Tab-separated table of C-alpha atoms and ligand atoms in Angstrom:
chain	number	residue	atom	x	y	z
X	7	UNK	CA	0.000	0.000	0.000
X	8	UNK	CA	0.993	3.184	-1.108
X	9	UNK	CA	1.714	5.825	2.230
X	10	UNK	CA	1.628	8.908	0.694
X	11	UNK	CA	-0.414	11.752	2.450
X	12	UNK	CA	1.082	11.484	5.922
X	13	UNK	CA	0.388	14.712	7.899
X	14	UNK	CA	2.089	16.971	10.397
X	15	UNK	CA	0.911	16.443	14.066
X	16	UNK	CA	1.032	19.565	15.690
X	17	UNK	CA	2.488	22.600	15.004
X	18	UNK	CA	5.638	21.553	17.746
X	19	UNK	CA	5.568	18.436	16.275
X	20	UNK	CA	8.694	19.985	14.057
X	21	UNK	CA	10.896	20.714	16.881
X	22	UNK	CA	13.493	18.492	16.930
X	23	UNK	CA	13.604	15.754	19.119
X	24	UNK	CA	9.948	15.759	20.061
X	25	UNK	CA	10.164	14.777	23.218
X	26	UNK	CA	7.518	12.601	24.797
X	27	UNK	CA	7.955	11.353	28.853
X	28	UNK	CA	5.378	10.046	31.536
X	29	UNK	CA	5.033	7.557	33.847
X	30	UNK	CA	4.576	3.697	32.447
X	31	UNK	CA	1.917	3.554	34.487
X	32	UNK	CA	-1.168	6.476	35.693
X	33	UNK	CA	-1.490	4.802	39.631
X	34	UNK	CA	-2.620	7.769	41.319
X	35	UNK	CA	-4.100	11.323	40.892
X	36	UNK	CA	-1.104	12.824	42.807
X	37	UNK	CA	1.230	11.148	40.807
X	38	UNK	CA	0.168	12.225	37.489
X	39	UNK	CA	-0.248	15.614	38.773
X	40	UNK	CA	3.123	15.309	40.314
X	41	UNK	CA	4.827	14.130	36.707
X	42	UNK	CA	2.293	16.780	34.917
X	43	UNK	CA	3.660	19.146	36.813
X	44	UNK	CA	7.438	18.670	36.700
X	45	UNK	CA	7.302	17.951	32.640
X	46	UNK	CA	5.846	21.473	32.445
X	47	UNK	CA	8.043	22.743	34.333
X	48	UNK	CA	10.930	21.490	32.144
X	49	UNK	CA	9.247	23.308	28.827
X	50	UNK	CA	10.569	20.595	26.184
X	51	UNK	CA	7.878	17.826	26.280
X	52	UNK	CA	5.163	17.645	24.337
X	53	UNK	CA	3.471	15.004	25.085
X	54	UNK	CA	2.843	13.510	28.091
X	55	UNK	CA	2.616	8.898	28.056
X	56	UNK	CA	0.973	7.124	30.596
X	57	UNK	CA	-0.115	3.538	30.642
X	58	UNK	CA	-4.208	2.884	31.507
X	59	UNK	CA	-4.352	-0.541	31.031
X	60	UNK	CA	-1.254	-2.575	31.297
X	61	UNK	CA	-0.118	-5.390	29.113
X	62	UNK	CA	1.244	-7.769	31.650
X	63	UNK	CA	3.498	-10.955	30.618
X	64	UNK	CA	2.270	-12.378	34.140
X	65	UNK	CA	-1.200	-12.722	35.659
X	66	UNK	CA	-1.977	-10.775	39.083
X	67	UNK	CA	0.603	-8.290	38.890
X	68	UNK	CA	-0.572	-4.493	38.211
X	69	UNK	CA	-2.617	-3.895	35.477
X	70	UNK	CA	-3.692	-0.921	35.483
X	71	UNK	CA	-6.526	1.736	36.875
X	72	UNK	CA	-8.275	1.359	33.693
X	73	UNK	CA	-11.235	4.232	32.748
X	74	UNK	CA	-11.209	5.918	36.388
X	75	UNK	CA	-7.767	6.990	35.493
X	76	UNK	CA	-8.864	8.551	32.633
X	77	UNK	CA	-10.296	11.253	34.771
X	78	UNK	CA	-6.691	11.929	36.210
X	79	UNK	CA	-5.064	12.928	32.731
X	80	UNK	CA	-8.667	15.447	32.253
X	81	UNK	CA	-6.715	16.999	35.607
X	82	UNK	CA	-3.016	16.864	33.873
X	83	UNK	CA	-4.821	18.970	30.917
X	84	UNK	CA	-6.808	20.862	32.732
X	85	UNK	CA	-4.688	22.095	35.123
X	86	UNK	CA	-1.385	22.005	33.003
X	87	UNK	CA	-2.439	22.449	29.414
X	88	UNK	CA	-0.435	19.128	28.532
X	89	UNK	CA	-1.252	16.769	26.130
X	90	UNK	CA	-1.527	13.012	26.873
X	91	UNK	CA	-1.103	9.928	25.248
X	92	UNK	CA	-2.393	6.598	26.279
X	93	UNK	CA	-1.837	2.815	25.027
X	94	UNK	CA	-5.129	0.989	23.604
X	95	UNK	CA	-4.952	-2.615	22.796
X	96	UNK	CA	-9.122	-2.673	22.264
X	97	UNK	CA	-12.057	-0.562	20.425
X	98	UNK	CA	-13.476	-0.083	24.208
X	99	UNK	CA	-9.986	1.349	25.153
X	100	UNK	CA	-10.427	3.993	22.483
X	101	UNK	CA	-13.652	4.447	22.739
X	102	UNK	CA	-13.388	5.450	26.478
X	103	UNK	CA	-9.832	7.408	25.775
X	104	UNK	CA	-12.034	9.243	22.936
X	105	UNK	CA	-14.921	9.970	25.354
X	106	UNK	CA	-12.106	11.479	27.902
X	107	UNK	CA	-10.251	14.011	25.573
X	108	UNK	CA	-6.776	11.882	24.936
X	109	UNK	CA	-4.747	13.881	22.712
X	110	UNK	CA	-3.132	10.861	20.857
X	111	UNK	CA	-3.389	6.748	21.397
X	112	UNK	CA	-0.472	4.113	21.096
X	113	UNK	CA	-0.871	0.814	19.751
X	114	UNK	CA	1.576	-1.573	22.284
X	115	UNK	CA	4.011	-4.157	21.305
X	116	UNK	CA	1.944	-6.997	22.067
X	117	UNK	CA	-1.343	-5.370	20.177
X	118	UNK	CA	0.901	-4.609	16.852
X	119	UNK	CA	2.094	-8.552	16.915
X	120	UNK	CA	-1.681	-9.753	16.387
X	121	UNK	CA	-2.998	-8.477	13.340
X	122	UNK	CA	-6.526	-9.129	14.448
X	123	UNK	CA	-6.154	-6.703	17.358
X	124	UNK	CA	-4.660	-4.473	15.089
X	125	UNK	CA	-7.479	-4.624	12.338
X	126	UNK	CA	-10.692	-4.090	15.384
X	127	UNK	CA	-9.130	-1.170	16.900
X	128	UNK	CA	-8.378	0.720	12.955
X	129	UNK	CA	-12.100	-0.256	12.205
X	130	UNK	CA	-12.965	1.718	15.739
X	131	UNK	CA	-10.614	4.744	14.554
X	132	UNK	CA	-12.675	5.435	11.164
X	133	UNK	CA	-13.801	8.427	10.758
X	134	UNK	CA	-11.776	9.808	13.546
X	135	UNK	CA	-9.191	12.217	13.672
X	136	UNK	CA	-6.421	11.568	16.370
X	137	UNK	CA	-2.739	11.264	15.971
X	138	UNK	CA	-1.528	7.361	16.593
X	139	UNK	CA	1.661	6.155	17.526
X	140	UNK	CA	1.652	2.259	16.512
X	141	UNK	CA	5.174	0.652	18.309
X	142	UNK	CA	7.059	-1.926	16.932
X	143	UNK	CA	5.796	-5.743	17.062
X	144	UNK	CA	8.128	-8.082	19.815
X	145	UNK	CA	9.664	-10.229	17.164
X	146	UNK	CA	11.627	-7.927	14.636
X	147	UNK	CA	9.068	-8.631	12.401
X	148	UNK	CA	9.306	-5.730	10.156
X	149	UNK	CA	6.336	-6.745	7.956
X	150	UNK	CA	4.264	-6.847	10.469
X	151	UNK	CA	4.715	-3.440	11.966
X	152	UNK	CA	4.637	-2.131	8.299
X	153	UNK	CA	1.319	-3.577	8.308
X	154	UNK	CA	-0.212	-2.491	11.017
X	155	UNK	CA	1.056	1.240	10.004
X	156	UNK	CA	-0.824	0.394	6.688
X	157	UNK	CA	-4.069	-0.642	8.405
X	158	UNK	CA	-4.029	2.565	10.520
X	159	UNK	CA	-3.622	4.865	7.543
X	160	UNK	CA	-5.897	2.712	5.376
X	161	UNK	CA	-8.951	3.767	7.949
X	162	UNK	CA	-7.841	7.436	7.313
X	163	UNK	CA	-5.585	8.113	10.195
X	164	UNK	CA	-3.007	10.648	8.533
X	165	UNK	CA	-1.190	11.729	11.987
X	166	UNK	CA	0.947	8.558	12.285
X	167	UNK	CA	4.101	7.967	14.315
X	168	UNK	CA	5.811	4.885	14.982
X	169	UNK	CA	7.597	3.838	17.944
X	170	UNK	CA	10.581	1.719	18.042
X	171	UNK	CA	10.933	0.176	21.209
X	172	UNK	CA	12.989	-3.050	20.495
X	173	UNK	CA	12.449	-6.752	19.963
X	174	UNK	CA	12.406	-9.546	22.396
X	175	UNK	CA	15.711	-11.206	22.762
X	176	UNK	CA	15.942	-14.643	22.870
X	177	UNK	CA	18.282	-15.284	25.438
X	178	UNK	CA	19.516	-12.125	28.179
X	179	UNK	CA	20.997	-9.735	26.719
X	180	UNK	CA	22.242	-6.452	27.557
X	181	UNK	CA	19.540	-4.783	27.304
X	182	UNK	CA	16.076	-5.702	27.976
X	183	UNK	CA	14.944	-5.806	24.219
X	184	UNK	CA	17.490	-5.746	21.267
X	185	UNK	CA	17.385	-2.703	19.408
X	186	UNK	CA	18.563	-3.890	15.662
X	187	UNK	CA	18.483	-0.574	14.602
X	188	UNK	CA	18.552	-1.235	10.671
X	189	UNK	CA	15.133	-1.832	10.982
X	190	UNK	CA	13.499	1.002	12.058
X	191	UNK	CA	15.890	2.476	9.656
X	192	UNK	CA	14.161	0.272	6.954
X	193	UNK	CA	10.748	0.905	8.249
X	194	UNK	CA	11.680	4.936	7.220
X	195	UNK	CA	13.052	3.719	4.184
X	196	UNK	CA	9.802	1.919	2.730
X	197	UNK	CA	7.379	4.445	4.009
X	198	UNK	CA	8.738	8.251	3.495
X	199	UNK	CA	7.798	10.596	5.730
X	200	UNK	CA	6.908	8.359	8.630
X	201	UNK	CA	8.163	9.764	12.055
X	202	UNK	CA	10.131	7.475	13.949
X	203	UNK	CA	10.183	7.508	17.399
X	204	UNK	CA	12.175	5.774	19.937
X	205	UNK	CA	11.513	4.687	23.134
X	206	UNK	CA	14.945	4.318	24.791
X	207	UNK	CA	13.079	3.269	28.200
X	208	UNK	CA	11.940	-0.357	26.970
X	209	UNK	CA	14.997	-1.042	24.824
X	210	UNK	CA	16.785	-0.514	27.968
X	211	UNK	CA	15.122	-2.195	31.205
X	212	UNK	CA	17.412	-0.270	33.620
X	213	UNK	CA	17.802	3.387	33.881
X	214	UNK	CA	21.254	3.904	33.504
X	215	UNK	CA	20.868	2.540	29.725
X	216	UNK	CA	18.562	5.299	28.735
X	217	UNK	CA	21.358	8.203	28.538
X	218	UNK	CA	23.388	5.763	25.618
X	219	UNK	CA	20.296	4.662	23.929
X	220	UNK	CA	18.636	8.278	23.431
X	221	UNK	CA	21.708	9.366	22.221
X	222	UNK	CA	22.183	6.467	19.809
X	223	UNK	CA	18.785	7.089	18.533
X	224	UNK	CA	19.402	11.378	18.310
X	225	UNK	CA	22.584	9.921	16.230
X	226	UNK	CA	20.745	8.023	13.820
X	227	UNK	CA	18.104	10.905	13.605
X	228	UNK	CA	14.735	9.425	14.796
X	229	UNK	CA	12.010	12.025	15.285
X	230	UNK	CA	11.844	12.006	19.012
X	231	UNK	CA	11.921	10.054	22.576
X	232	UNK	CA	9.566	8.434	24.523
X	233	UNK	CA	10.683	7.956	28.078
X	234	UNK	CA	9.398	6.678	31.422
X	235	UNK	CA	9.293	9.200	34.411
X	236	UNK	CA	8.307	8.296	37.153
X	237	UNK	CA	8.391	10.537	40.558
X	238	UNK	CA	10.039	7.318	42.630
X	239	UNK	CA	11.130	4.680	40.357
X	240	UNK	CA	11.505	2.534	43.200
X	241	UNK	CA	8.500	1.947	44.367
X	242	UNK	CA	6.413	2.050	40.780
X	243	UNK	CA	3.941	-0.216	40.252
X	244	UNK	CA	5.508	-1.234	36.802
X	245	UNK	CA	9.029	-1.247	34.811
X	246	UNK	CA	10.620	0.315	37.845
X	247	UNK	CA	13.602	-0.993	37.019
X	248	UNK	CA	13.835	1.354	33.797
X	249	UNK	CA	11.991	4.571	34.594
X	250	UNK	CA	13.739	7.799	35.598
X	251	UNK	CA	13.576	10.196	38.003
X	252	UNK	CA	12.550	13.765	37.862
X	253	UNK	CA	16.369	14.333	38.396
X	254	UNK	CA	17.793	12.181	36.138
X	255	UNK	CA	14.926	13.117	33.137
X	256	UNK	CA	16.979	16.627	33.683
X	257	UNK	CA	19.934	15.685	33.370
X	258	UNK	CA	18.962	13.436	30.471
X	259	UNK	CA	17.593	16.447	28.382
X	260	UNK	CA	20.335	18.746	29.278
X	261	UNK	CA	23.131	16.490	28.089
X	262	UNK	CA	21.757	15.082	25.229
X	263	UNK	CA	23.617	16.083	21.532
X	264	UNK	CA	21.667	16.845	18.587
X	265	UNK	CA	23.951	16.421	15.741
X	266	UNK	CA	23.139	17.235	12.435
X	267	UNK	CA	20.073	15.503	10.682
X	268	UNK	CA	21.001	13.703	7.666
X	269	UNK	CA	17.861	14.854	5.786
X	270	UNK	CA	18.873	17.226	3.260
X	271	UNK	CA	17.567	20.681	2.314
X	272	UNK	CA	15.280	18.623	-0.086
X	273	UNK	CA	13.947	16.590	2.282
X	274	UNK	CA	15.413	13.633	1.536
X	275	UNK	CA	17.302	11.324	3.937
X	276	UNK	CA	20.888	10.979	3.083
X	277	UNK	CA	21.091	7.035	1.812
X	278	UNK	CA	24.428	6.302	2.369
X	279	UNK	CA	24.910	7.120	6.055
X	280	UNK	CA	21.482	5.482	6.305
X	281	UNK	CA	22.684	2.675	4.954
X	282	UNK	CA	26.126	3.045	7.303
X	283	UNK	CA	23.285	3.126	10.457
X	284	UNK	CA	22.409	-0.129	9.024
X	285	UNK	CA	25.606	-2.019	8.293
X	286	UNK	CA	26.953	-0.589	12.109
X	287	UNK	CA	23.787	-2.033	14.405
X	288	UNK	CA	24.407	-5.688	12.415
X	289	UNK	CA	28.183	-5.448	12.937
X	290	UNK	CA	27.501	-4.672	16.562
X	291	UNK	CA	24.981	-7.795	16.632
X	292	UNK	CA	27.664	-9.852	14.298
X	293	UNK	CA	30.072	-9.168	17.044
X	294	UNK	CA	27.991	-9.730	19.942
X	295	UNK	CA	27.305	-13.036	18.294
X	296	UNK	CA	30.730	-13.977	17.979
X	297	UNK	CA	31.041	-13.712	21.447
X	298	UNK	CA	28.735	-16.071	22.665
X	299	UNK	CA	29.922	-18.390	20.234
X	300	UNK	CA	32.925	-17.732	21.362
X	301	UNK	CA	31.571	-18.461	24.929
X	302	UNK	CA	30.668	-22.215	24.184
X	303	UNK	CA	33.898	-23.069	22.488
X	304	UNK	CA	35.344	-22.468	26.153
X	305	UNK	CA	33.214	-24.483	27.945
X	306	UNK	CA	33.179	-26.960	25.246
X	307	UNK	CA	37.106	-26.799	25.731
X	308	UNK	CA	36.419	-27.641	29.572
X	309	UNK	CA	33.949	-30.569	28.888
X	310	UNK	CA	36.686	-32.181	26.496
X	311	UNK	CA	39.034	-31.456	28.816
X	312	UNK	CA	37.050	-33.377	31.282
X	313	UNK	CA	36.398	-35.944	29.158
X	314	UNK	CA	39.742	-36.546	27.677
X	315	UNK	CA	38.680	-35.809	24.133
X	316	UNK	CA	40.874	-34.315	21.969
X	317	UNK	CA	40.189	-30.377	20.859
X	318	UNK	CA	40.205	-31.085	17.277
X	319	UNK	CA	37.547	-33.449	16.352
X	320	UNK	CA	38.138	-33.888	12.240
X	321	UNK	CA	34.367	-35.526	11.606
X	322	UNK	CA	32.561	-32.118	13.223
X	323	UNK	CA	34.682	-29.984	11.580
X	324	UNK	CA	33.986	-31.084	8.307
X	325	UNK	CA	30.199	-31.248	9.321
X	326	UNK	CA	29.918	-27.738	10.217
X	327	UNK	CA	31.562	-26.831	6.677
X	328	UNK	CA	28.869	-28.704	5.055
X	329	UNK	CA	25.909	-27.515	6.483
X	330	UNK	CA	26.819	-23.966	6.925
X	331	UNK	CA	28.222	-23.987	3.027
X	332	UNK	CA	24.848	-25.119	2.212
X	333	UNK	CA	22.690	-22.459	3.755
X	334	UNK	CA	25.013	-20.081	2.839
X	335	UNK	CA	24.200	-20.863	-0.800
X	336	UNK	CA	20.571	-20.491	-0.018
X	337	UNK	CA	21.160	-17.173	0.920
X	338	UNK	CA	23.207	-16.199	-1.948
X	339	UNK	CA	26.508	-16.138	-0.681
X	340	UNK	CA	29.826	-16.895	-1.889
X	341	UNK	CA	30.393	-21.251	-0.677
X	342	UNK	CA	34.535	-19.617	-0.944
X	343	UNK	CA	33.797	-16.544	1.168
X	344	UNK	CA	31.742	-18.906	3.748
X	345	UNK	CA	34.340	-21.290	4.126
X	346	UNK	CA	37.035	-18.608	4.477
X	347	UNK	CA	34.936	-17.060	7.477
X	348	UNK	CA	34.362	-20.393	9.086
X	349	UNK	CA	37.804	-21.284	9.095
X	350	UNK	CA	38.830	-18.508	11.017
X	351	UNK	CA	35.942	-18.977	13.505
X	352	UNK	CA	37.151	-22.559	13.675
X	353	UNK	CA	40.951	-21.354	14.179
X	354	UNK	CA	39.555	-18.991	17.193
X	355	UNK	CA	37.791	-21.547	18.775
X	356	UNK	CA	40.687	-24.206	18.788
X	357	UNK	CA	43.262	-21.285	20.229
X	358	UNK	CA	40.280	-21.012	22.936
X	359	UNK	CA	39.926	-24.567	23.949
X	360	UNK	CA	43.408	-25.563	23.867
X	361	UNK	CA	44.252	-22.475	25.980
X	362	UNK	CA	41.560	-24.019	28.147
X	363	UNK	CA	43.252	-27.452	28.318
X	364	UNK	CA	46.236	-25.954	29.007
X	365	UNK	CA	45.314	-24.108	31.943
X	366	UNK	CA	43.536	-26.636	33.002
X	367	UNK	CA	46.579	-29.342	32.804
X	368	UNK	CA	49.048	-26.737	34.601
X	369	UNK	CA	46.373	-26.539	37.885
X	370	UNK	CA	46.002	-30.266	37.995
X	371	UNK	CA	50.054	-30.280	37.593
X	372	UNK	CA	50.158	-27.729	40.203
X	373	UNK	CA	47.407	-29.739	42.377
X	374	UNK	CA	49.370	-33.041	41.932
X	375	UNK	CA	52.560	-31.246	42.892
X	376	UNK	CA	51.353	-30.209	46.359
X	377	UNK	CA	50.113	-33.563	47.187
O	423	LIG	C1	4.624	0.780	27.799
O	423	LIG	O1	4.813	1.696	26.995
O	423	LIG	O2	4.589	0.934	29.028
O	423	LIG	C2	4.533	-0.606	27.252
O	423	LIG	C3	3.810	-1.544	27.833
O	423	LIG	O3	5.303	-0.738	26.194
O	423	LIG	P1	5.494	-1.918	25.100
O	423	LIG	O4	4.167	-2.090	24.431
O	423	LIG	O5	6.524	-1.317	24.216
O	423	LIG	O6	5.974	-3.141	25.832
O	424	LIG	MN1	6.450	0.491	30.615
């Protein structure tokens, strides 16, 4: 589908980075006021987030104040003038955040990954006119969030953002969701003019990630931040671990570096470092790869140690040539250039296990010694 009419939001939707913050959670009057109150204060948000009803990964932990809370962002506007944003994952949700004055609605992670969700909730915004953020699915799935831009805009929603908050790791990683970078990079490339936004508070889990991340996403240009405040982060009744305090949102938004935007008088996104943003965030996920590989050849060097098996083993060797040749070659690459990288992962991970054994032998020598 063809997304070519997208619109401006409002009028400081220009100024660069727009800057979104708010607690994950609305679980009081006093503490939205509170956060209201303090983003004012600080003049460079726009918009202020806070959660309604909570996507949980685990039954009978908070899920949010639901419609009565509703009433509590009326007070934020009323008595502030901010805008707020809430999450719907239903028609009902935006129904109700309609019927209470919400300024603009986000479509979650876990709504964006089922297409069904996605399709009820665009057939409950036709016909209205309210800017929608739509985050990125949990698998990086970039189809999929492509899609569910597509759906929004195909109802007639023309004030679209989306918001890149990372992608589910399969195993722990640094941070709490990976950011693979190239593809909200992509997701700018197939559909021009889309705002991306990141959300440096999710990618991160923990608080003192949020500094590097905003500034990695101000570096690659995205439109703007969305970031968890929370007046205590210690005792919130969600994500504590990753949500800011009113200090450290200050010092945040005072140290951050806008560098120069790579979009061109014209308009147009420069392609090449765009395409530099892309080759960097795979490198830094080839390397962080190579690692954990890296990782199992030492213990694998232990176990043989163990077991008395030599380090080489001839037979697995020439397995792993095979079968990595061959998919390789399904993916159009060069059999020579495939073999030529394997052989020096294979070289690496012989230097690591026999450095292994080595140790290993001079302890037990050292061990038998003192007998
Ligand atoms: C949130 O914004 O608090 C939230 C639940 O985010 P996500 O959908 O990205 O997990
Ligand atoms: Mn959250």
């Amino acid at each position: 589908m063809e997304i070519s009419s997208l619109q401006s939001w409002f009028p400081d939707f220009g100024n660069y980075p727009f800057i979104i913050a708010g607690p994950c959670s609305a679980e009081s009057e006093e503490q939205v006021l509170e956060v209201a109150s303090y983003l004012k204060s600080k003049g460079k948000v726009s918009l202020m987030r806070a959660g309604i009803w909570k996507p949980r990964t685990r039954p009978g932990t908070f899920n949010g104040h639901g419609i009565r809370a509703l009433k509590w962002l009326e007070s934020v506007k009323e008595e502030y003038g901010l805008r707020v944003a809430v999450e719907v994952a239903s028609p009902k949700h935006l129904e109700a955040c309609l019927k209470h004055g919400v300024d603009v609605v986000w479509l979650g992670a876990r709504t964006v990954s089922n297409p069904f969700s996605v399709e009820e909730i665009s057939e409950a915004l036709r016909g209205v006119d309210i800017p929608v953020m739509i985050k990125n699915p949990l698998s990086p799935d970039i189809d999929l969030w492509q899609g569910a831009v597509e759906r929004v805009y195909a109802v007639g929603i023309r004030r679209i953002a989306a918001v890149h908050r990372g992608f589910s790791p399969f195993e722990r990683t640094l941070y709490r969701n990976m950011p693979k970078w190239e593809i909200p990079i992509e997701l700018r490339q197939r559909i021009n003019n889309l705002p991306v936004i990141c959300d440096p508070s999710h990618i991160s889990g923990r608080s003192d990630f949020v500094h590097e991340i905003s500034q990695k996403a101000l570096d690659l240009t995205m439109s703007g931040l969305m970031i968890e405040v929370h007046p205590d982060p210690a005792k919130a009744l969600s994500d504590s671990a990753q949500q800011l305090n009113f200090r450290q949102f200050g010092d945040l938004l005072e140290s951050l570096v806008i560098r120069k935007s790579t979009i061109d008088d014209s308009g147009i996104r420069n392609q090449l470092s765009e395409l530099r943003n892309q080759i960097d965030s795979i490198d830094y996920q080839l390397i962080e790869l190579l690692a954990n590989r890296m990782r199992i050849s030492g213990k694998m060097g232990e176990y043989k140690f163990r077991n008395n098996l030599s380090v080489l083993q001839m037979e697995r060797w020439l397995e792993i040539l095979r079968t990595r040749t061959e998919q390789g070659t399904l993916l159009n690459l060069e059999a020579s250039f495939i073999e030529r990288v394997l052989t020096l992962l294979h070289q690496e991970s012989i230097r690591i296990q026999t450095g292994i054994s080595n140790n290993m032998n001079d302890a037990n020598d050292h061990w038998s010694e003192e007998q």
